[in-house]
mmCIF file of C-alpha atoms in Angstrom:
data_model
loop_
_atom_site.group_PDB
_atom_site.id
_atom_site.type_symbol
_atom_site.label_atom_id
_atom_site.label_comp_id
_atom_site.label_asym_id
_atom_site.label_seq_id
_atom_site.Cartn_x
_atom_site.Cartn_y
_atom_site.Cartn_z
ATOM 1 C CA UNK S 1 -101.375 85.866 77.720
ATOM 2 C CA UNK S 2 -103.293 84.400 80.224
ATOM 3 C CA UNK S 3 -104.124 80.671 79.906
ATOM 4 C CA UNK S 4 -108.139 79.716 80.047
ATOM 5 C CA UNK S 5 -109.399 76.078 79.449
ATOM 6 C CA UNK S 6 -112.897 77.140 79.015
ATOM 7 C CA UNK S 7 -111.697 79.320 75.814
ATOM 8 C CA UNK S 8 -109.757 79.191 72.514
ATOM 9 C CA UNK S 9 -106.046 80.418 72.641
ATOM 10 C CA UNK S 10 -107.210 83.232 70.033
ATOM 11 C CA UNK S 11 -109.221 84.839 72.863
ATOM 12 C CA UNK S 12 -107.108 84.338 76.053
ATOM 13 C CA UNK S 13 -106.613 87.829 77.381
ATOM 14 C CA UNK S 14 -103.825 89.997 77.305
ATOM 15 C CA UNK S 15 -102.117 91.240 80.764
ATOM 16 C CA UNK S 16 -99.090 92.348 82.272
ATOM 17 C CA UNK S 17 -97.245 90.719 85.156
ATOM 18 C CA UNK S 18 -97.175 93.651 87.967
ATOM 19 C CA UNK S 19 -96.399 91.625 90.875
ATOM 20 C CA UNK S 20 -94.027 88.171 91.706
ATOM 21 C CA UNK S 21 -95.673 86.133 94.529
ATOM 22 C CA UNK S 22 -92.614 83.578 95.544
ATOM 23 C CA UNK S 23 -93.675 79.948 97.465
ATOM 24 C CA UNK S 24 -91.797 78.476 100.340
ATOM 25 C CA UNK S 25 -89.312 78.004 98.970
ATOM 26 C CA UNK S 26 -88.465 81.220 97.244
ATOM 27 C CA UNK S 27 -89.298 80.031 93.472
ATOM 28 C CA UNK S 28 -92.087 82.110 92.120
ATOM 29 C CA UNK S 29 -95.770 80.597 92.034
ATOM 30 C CA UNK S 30 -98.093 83.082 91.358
ATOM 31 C CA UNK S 31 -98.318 86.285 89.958
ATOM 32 C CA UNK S 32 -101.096 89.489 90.007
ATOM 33 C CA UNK S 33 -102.056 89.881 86.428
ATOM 34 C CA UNK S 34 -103.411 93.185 85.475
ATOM 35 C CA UNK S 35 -105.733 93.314 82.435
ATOM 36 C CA UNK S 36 -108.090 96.039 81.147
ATOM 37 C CA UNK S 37 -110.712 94.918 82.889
ATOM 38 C CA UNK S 38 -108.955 92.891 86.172
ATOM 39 C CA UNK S 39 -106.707 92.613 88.128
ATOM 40 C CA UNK S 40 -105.840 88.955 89.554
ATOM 41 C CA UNK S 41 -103.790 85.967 90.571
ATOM 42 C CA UNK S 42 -102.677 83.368 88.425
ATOM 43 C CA UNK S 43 -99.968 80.637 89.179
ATOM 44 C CA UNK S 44 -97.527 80.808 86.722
ATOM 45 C CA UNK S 45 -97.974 77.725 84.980
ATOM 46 C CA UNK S 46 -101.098 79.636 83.719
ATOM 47 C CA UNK S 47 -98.895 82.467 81.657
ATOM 48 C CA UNK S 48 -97.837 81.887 78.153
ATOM 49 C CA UNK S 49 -95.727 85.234 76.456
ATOM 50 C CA UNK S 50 -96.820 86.616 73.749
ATOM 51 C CA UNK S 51 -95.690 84.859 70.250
ATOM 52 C CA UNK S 52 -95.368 88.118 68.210
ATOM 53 C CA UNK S 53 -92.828 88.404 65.210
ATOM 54 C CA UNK S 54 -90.651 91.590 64.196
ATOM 55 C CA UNK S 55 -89.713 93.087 61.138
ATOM 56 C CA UNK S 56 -85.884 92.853 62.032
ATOM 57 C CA UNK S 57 -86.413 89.533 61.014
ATOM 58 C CA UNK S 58 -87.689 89.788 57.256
ATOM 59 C CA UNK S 59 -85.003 90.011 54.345
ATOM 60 C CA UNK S 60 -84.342 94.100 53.643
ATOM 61 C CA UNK S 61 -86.130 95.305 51.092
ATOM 62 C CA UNK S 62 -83.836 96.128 48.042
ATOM 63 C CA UNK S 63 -84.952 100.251 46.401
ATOM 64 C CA UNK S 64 -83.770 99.473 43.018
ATOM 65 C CA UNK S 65 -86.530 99.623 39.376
ATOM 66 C CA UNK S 66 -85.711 97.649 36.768
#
């Protein structure tokens, strides 16, 4: 997710990551975002992952009637 301040967290757009830009100092500081629409840099502090859950982690679901 790509941050934005002028919009709500809900509507940030997705991207992936295709390119590491490293500073100076060899620590990276920016990266080229690709989205459906754009492609762009953002410094990382702009880049949030993706909260999504799984279904390995619900309780298994037990087959048996009563």
């Amino acid at each position: 997710m790509v941050g934005a301040d002028n919009k709500k967290r809900i509507i940030w757009p997705l991207g992936r990551i295709t390119e590491n830009i490293p500073g100076k100092d060899g620590q990276v500081r920016l990266v080229r975002v690709k989205t459906l629409q754009h492609e762009f840099l953002r410094p990382i502090q702009r880049i949030y992952p993706l909260d999504i859950s799984s279904s390995d982690n619900l309780p298994a679901r037990s087959n048996e009637t009563r």
